[in-house]
Coordinates of C-alpha atoms in Angstrom, one line a residue:
X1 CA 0.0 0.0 0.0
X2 CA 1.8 3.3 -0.7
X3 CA -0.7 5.3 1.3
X4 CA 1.0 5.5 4.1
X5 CA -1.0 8.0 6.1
X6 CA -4.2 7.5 8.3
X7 CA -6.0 7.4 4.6
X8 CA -5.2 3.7 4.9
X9 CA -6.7 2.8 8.1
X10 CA -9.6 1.7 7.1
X11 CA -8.8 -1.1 4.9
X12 CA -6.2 -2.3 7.0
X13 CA -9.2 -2.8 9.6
X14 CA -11.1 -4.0 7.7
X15 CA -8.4 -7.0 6.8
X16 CA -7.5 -7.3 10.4
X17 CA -11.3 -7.1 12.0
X18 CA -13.5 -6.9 9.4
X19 CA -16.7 -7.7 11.5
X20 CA -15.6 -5.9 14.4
X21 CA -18.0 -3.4 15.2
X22 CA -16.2 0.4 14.2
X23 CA -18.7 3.0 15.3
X24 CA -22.5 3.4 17.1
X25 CA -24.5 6.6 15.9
X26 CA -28.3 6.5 17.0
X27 CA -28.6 2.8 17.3
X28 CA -26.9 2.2 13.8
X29 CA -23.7 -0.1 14.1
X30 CA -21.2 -0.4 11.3
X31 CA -18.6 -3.0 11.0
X32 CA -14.9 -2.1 10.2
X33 CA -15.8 -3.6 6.5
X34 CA -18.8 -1.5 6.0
X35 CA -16.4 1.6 7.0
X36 CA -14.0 0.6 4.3
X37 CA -16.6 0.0 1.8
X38 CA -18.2 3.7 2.8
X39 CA -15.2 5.6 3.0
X40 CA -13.7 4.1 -0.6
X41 CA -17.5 5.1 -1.9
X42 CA -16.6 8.9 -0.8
X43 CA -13.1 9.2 -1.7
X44 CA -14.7 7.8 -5.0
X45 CA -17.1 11.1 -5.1
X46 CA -14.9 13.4 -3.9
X47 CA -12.1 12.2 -6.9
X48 CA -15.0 12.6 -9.0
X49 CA -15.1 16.3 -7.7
X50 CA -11.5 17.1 -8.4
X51 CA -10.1 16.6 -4.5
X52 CA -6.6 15.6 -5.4
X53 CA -3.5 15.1 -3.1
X54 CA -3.0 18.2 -0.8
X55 CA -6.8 19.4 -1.6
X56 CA -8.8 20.8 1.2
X57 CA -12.0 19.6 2.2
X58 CA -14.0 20.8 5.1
X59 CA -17.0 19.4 7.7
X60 CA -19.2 21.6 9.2
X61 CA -21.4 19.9 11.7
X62 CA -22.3 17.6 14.9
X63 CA -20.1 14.4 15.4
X64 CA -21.9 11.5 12.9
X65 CA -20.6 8.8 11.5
X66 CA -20.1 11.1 8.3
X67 CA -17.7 13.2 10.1
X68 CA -14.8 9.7 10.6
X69 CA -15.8 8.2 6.8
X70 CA -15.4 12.3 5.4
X71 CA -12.4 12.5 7.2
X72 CA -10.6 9.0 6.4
X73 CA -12.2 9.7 2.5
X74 CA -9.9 12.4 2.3
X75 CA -7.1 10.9 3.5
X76 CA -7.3 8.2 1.0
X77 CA -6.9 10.6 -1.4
X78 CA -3.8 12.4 0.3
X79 CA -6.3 15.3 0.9
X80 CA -6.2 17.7 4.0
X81 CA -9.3 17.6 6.2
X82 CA -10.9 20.3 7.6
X83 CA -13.1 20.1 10.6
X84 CA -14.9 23.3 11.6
X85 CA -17.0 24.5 14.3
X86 CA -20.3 24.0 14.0
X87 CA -20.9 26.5 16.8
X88 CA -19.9 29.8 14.2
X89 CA -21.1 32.4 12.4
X90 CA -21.1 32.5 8.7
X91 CA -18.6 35.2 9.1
X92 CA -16.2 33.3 11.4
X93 CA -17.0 30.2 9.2
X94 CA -16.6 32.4 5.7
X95 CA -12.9 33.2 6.5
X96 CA -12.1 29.8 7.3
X97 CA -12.6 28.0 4.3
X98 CA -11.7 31.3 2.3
X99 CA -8.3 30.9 4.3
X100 CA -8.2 27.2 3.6
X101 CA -9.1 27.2 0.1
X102 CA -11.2 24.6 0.9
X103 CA -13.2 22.6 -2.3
X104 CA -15.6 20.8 -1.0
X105 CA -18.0 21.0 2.2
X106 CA -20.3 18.7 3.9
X107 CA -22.3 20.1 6.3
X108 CA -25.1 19.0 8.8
X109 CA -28.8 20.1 8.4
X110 CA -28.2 22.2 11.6
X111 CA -25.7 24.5 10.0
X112 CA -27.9 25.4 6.7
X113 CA -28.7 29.1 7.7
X114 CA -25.3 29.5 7.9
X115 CA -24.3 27.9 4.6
X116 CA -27.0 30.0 2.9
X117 CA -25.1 32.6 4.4
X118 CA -21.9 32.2 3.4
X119 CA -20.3 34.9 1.3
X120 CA -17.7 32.6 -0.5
X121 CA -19.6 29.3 -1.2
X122 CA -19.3 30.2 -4.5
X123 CA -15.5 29.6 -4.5
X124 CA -16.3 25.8 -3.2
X125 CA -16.4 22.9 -6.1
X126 CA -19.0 21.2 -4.2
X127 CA -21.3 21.4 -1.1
X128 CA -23.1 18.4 0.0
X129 CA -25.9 18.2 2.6
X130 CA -26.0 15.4 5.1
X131 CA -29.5 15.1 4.0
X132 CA -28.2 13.9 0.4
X133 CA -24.8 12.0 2.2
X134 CA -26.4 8.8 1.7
X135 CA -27.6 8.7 -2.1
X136 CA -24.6 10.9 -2.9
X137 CA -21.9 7.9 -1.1
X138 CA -23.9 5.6 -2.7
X139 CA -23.1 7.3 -6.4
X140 CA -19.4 6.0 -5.7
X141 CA -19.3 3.3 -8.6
X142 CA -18.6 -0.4 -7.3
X143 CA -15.8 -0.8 -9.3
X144 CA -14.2 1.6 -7.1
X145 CA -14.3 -0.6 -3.8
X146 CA -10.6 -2.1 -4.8
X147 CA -8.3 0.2 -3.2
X148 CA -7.5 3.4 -4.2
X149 CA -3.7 3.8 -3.4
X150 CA -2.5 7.3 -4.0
X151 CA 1.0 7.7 -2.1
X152 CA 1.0 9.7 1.0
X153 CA 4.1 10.4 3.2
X154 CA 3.9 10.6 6.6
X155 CA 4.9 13.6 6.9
X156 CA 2.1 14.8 4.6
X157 CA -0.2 17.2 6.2
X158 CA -3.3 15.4 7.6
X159 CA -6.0 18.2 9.1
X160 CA -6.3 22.0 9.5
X161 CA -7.7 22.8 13.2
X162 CA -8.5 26.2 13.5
X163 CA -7.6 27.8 17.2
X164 CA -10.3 29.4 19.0
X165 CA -9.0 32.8 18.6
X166 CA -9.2 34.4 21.7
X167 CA -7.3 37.2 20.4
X168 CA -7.9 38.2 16.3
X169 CA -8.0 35.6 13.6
X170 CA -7.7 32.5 14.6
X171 CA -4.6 30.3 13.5
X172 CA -4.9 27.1 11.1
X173 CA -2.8 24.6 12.8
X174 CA -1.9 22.0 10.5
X175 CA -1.5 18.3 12.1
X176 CA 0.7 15.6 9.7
X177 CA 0.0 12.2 9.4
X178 CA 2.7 11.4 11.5
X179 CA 1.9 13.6 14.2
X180 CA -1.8 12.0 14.3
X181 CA 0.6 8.6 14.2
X182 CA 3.0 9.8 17.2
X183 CA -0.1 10.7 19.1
X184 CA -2.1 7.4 18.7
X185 CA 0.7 5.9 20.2
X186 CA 1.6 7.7 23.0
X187 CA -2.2 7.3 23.9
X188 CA -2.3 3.5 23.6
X189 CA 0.5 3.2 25.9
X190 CA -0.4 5.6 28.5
X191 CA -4.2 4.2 28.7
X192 CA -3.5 1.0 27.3
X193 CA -6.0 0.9 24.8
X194 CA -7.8 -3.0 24.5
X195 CA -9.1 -4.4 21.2
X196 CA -12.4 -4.4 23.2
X197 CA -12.5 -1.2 24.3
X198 CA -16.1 0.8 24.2
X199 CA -15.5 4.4 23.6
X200 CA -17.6 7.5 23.7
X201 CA -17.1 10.1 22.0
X202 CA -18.9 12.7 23.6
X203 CA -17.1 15.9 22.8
X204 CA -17.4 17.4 19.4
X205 CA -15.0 15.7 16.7
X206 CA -13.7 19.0 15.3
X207 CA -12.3 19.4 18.2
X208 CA -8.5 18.2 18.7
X209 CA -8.9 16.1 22.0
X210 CA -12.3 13.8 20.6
X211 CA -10.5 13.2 17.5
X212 CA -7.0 12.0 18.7
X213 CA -7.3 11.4 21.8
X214 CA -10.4 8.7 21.3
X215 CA -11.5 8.2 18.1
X216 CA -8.3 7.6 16.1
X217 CA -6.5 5.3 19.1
X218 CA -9.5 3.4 19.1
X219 CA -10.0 2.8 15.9
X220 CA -6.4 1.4 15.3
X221 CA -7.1 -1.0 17.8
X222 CA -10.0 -2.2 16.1
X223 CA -12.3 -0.9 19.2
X224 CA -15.6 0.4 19.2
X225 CA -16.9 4.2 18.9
X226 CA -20.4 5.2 20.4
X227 CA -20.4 8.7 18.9
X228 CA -22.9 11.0 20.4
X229 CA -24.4 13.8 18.5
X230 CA -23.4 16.2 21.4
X231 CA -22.9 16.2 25.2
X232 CA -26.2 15.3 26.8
X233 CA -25.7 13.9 30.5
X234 CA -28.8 11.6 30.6
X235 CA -27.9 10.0 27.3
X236 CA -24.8 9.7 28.6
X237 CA -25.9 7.6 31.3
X238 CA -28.1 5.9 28.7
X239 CA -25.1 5.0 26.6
X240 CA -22.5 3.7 28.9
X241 CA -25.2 1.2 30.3
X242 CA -26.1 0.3 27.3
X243 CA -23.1 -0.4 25.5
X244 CA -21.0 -1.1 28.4
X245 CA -19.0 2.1 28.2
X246 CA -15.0 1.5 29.2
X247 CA -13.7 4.7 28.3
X248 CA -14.6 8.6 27.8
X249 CA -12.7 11.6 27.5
X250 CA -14.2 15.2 29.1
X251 CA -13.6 18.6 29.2
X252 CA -13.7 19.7 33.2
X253 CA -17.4 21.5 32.7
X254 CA -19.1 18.0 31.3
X255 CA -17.5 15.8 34.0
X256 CA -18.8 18.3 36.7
X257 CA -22.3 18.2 35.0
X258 CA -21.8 14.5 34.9
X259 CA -21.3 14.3 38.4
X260 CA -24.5 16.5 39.4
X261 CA -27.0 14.7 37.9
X262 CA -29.8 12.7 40.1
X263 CA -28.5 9.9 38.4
X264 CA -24.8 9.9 40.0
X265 CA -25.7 8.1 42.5
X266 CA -28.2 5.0 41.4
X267 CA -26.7 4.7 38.0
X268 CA -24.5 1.7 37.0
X269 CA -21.1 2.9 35.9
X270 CA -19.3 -0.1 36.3
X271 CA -18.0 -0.9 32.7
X272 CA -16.3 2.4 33.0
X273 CA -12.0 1.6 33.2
X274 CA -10.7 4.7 32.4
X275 CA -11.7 8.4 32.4
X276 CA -10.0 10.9 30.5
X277 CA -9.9 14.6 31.2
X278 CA -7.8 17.5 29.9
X279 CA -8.2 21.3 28.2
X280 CA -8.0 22.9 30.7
X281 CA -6.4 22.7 35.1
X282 CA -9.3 20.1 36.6
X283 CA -10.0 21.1 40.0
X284 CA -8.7 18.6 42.5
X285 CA -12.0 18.1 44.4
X286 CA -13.6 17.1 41.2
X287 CA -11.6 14.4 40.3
X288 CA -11.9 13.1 44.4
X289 CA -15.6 13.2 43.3
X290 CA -14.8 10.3 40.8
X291 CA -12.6 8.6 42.8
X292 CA -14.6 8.2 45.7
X293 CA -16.9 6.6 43.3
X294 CA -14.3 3.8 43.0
X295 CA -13.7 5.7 39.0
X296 CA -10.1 6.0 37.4
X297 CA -9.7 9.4 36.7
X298 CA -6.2 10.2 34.5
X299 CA -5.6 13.7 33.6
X300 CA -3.5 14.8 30.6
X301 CA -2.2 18.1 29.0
X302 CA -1.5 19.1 25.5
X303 CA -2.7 21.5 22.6
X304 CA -3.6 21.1 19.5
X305 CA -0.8 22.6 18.2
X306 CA 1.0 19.4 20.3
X307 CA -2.1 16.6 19.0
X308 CA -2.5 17.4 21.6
X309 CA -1.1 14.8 24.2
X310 CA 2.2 16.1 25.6
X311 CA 2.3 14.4 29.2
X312 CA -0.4 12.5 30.4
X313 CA -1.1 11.0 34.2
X314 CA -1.4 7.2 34.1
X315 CA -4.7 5.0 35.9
X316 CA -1.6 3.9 38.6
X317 CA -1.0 7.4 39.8
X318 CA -3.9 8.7 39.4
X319 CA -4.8 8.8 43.4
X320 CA -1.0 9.9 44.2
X321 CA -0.6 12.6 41.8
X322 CA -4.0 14.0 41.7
X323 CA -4.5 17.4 40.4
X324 CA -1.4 16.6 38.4
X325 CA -1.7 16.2 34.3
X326 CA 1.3 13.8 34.4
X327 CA 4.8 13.1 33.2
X328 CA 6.0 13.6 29.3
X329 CA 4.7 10.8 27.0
X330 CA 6.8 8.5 26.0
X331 CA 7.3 10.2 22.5
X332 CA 7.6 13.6 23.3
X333 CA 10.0 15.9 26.0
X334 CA 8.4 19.0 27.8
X335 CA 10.3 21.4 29.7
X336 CA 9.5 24.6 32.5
X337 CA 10.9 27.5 31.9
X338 CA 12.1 31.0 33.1
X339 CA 11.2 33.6 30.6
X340 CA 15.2 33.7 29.7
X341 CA 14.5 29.8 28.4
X342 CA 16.3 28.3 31.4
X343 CA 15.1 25.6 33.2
X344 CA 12.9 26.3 36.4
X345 CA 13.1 25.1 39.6
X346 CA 10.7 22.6 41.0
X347 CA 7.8 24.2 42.0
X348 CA 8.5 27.4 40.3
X349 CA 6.1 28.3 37.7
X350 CA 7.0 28.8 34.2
X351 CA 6.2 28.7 30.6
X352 CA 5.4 24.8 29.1
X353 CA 7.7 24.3 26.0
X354 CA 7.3 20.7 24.0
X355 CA 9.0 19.1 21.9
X356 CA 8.8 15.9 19.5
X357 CA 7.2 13.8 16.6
X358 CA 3.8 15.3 17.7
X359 CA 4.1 18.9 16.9
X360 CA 3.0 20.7 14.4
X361 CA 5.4 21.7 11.7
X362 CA 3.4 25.0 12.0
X363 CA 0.0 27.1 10.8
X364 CA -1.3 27.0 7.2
X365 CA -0.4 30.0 5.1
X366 CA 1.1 32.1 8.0
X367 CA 5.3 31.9 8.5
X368 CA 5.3 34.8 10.6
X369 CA 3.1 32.9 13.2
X370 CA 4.3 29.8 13.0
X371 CA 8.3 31.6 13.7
X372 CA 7.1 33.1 16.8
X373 CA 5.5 29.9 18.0
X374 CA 8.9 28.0 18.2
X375 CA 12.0 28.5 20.5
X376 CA 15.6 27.6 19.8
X377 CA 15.7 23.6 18.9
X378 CA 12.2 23.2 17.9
X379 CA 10.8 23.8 21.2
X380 CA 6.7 24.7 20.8
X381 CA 6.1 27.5 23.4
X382 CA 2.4 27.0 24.9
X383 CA 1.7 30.4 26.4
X384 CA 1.1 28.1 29.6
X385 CA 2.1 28.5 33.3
X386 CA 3.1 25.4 35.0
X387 CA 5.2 23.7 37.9
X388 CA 7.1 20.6 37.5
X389 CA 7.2 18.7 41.2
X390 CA 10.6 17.0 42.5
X391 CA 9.3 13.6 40.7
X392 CA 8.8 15.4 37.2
X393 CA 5.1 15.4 37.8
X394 CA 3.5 19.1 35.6
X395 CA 0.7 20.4 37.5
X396 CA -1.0 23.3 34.8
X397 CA -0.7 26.7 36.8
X398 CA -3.1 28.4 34.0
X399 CA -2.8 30.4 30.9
X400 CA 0.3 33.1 30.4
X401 CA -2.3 35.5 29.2
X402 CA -5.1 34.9 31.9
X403 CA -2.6 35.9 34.8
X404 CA -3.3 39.1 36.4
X405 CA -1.4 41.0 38.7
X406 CA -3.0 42.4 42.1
X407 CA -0.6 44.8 44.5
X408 CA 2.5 43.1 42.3
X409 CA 1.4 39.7 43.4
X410 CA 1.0 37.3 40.5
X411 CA -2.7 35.4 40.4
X412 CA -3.2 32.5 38.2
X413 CA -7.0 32.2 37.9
X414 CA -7.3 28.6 37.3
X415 CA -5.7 27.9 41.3
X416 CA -8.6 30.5 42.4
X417 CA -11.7 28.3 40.2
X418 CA -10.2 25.1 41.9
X419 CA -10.6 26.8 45.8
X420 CA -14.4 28.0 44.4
X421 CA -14.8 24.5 42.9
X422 CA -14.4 23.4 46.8
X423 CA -17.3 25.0 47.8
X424 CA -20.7 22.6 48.2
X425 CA -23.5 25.0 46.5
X426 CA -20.7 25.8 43.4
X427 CA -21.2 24.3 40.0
X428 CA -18.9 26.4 38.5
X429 CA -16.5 29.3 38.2
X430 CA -14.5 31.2 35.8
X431 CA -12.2 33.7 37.0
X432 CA -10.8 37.3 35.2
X433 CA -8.7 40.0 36.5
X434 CA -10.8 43.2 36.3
X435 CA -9.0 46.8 36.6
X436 CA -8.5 48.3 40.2
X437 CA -7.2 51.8 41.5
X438 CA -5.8 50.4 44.4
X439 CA -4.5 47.6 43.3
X440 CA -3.8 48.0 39.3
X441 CA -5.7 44.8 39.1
X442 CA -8.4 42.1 40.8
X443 CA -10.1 39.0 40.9
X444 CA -13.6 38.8 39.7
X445 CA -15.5 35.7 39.7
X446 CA -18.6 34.5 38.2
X447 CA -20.3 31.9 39.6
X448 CA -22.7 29.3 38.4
X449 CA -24.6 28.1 41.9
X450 CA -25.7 24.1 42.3
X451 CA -29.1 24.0 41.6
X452 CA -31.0 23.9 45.3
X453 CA -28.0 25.7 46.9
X454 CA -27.6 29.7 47.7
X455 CA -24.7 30.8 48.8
X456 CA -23.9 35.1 48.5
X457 CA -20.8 36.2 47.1
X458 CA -19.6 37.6 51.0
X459 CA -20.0 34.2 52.2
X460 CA -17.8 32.8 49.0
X461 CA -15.2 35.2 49.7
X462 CA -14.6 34.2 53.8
X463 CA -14.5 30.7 52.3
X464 CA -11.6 30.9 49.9
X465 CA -9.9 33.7 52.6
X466 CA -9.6 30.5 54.9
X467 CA -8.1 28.6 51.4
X468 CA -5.9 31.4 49.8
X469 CA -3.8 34.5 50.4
X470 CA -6.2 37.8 50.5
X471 CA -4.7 39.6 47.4
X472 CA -5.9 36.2 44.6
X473 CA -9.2 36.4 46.6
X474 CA -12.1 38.2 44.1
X475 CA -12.5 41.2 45.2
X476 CA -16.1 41.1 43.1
X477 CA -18.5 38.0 42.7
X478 CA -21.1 38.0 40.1
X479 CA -23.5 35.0 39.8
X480 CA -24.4 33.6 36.5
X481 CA -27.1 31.1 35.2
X482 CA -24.3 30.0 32.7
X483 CA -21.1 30.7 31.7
X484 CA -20.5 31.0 28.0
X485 CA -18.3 28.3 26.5
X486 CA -16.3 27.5 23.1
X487 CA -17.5 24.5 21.2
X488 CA -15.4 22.1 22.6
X489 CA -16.8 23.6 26.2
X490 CA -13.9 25.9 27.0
X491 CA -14.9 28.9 29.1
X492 CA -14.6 31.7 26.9
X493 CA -13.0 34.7 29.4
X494 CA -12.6 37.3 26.6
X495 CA -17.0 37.3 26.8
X496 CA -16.6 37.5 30.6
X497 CA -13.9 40.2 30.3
X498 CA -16.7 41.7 27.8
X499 CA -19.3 41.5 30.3
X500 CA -17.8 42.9 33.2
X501 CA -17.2 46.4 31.1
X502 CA -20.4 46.5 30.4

C-alpha cells in the first residue's frame, strides 16, 4: 500500500477485524468492512469532484458517523481535512474556508442558515448536505471498492484545526499524518487501549482532543466508537449502560455536569475503566468526586498545536498525583521555563515548551506565526504557566495570558476556580482579573450556583480567605445562570472580560 497515512486505516481494519463493530451513531452499528466500503465510496465522489492530493475539504457539523468516513475519504486521497466548528457564524466560518481554500464541504442540516449565508460558497467545487450523504456515497461506482492507493508520506499534512482565537484571527494549525501517528501511540501506551474497548465520543469531533485522543486510538485497535451527537448527561448515562462504556474523554465542565445529575448516585457505571480529562487545570476536588466513586480518573495536558497529548497521568498514579496532568509521554520531551528559556526550579512556575514527533510543523499559510511559536531547537512555546514537582510530575498553573497581577502579586485564575470549585453549592466558576485603583488589578468571579443551593458572594469570599492568600481572593462576585463556552466547552474569558465592562 503506498498510502501510508491515516488514509489507509480503514482497509487495514477492515483485513485485520472486518466484523468488528467500528462505530455506534443513533442505534446504527457499522462493521470495520462496511467503513471501508463507505469511505472508498466517498473518496470515490470526492475524486470525482476534483479533490486531489493536498486538496482541502471541510466538515461543518455535529459528530456523525459522516464526520470519521469524510475525514478517512480524504485521507485516501492524500487530501487535507478540515473540521470546523459548528458552533460559528457564517462570518467566522466564511474566513475559514476562504483561508483554507477549501473545495468541498459537507455540512449537517443544523448549520444550513449558515451555509445560505456564506459569502464565498461560491469559491467551493461542491457542497453536499448530510441530508443527500447517503444517495450521494452511494453514487461512488462499485468498481471503485478495490483500493485506491495514491502515495501519502507521513509527513504529509493530515488536518487544519483552526484555534479558537481568543485574540484576532484565529490560527490554522496543521497536524501531519505522522503527528496524528506519534499521538495514537503515546495514547495507547499511556491508557492501554484494548481491542475491546467501548469508547464514547462525547465531545465534538472537530475538536482536537475527541479526534485524537479517542477516536483515532480506538479505531487502530479495532475498538468500538459510540459517537454521540453532542454532550447530553442523561444519554450519557443511557449509553455507557447500554453499551457497556470502558472509556470517555471530558472537558472539566461536562465531568462536573456528569457528576451532578440525580443519576450519579443510582446509576450503573461499572464498565467504565478509564476516564480521561484534559483542556484545561481540573479542580482537585472534582476528580476526588470520581474517585470516591471507586472511577479512574487520568488527567492529561497538551494542545492542538502538540495533537495534543504532551504528558499524560497514568490510571496507577492517578490517586497519588491527583490534580497533576502527568509526566511527558513517552514520544515527546516537555520542559518549564524561566522567561530567559532556562530551566525552572521545582515548584516554580514557568512557561510549558514541547518538543517531539507530535508537533505541528506550523500554521497554514502564516510563517510569521508559525516563527514566533517555536523557540531555539524546535521547542513549541504553549503560552502556559506550570510547575514541575521533585518527581517530574507538571501540574497546569493556567494560561500566560489569563494571569493578572494584584498589589505586584501574580494570580493565576485557574488555582482560584479550583478553591471556588471546593465550595458545596458551586457548579462552577470562571475567574478574570478586572482593573483596580488600588491595586492595578483584581479578581472577579462568576459563579454558576448548584441548583437547590444559595450561597452570596460575602460568604464565598470568607471561604476561599480561609483557602488562599487575601490579594488572589475576588474582590467582586457576580453569579451567573451559565457561563459562555467555546464549542469544545472551554470557558470563553474574553465574553466575561466583555461582560464585566459592560
Amino acid at each position: 500500500m503506498q498510502n501510508s497515512g491515516i488514509g489507509g486505516w480503514p482497509a487495514r481494519r477492515a483485513q485485520l477485524t472486518p466484523d468488528r463493530t467500528a462505530f455506534v451513531f443513533d442505534d446504527r452499528s457499522l462493521t470495520y468492512s462496511e467503513v471501508h466500503e463507505r469511505v472508498t465510496r466517498v473518496a470515490a465522489r470526492l475524486r470525482d469532484s476534483g479533490v486531489r492530493a493536498g486538496d482541502r475539504v471541510a466538515y461543518l457539523g455535529p459528530n456523525h458517523t459522516a464526520f470519521a468516513e469524510t475525514m478517512f475519504a480524504t485521507h485516501v486521497l492524500g487530501g487535507i481535512f478540515v473540521p470546523l466548528n459548528f458552533r460559528l457564524a457564517a462570518p467566522e466560518i466564511d474566513y475559514m474556508l476562504g483561508h483554507c481554500g477549501a473545495k468541498i464541504l459537507v455540512y449537517a442540516p443544523q448549520c444550513a442558515g449558515v451555509v445560505q449565508s456564506l459569502s464565498g460558497a461560491s469559491a467551493l467545487d461542491e457542497i453536499v448536505a448530510l441530508e443527500d450523504y447517503e444517495s450521494w456515497l452511494a453514487q461512488g461506482d462499485a468498481t471503485e471498492l478495490a483500493p485506491i492507493d495514491v502515495p501519502v508520506e507521513r509527513d504529509d499534512i493530515a488536518l487544519i484545526l483552526y484555534t479558537s482565537g481568543t485574540t484576532g484571527r484565529p490560527k490554522g494549525a496543521m497536524l501531519s499524518h505522522a503527528n496524528l501517528m506519534w499521538n495514537t501511540f503515546n495514547m495507547l501506551i499511556g491508557v492501554d487501549v484494548a481491542g475491546d474497548e467501548t469508547t464514547l465520543i462525547s465531545a465534538p469531533l472537530f475538536h482536537v482532543a475527541a479526534l485524537n485522543q479517542t477516536l483515532l486510538p480506538t479505531f487502530a485497535k479495532g475498538g468500538c466508537s459510540v459517537i454521540m451527537p453532542s454532550w447530553d448527561v442523561d444519554a450519557c448515562y443511557d449509553l455507557i449502560e447500554k453499551h457497556g462504556v470502558t472509556w470517555m474523554f471530558g472537558v472539566t465542565t461536562m465531568f462536573a455536569a456528569f457528576a451532578r445529575s440525580p443519576r450519579w448516585d443510582g446509576a450503573d457505571l461499572s464498565s467504565l475503566r478509564t476516564l480521561m480529562s484534559g483542556g484545561a487545570a481540573i479542580p482537585p476536588a472534582l476528580i476526588r468526586t470520581y474517585q470516591e466513586r471507586g472511577l479512574v480518573f487520568c488527567q492529561g495536558y497538551g494542545l492542538t498545536e502538540t495533537s495534543p497529548g504532551a504528558t499524560f497521568l497514568e490510571a496507577g498514579q492517578s490517586t497519588r498525583k491527583v490534580g497533576s496532568a502527568g509526566v511527558p509521554v513517552l514520544f515527546a520531551n516537555v520542559r518549564v521555563v524561566r522567561p530567559d528559556l532556562a530551566d525552572a526550579s521545582p515548584g516554580e512556575p514557568g512557561e510549558v515548551l514541547i518538543q517531539g514527533p507530535n508537533v505541528t510543523p506550523g500554521y497554514w499559510n502564516d510563517p510569521g506565526a508559525t516563527a514566533a511559536a517555536f523557540a531555539e531547537g524546535g521547542w513549541f512555546r504553549s503560552g502556559d504557566v506550570a510547575t514541575l514537582d521533585e518527581e517530574g510530575y507538571l501540574y497546569i498553573v493556567d494560561r500566560v495570558k489569563d494571569m493578572y497581577i494584584s498589589g505586584g502579586e501574580n494570580v493565576y485564575p485557574a488555582e482560584v476556580e479550583a478553591a471556588i470549585f471546593e465550595h458545596p453549592a458551586v457548579a462552577e466558576a470562571a475567574v478574570i482579573g478586572v482593573p483596580d485603583a488600588t491595586w492595578g488589578e483584581t479578581g472577579r468571579a462568576f459563579v454558576v450556583a448548584r441548583a437547590g443551593h444559595a450561597v452570596t458572594g460575602e460568604e464565598l469570599r470568607d471561604f476561599l480567605l480561609a483557602r488562599l492568600a487575601k490579594y488572589k481572593v475576588p474582590r467582586y462576585v457576580t453569579f451567573v445562570e451559565d457561563l459562555p463556552k467555546t464549542g469544545s466547552g472551554k470557558i470563553q474569558k474574553l465574553k466575561l472580560r466583555d461582560l464585566s465592562l459592560s
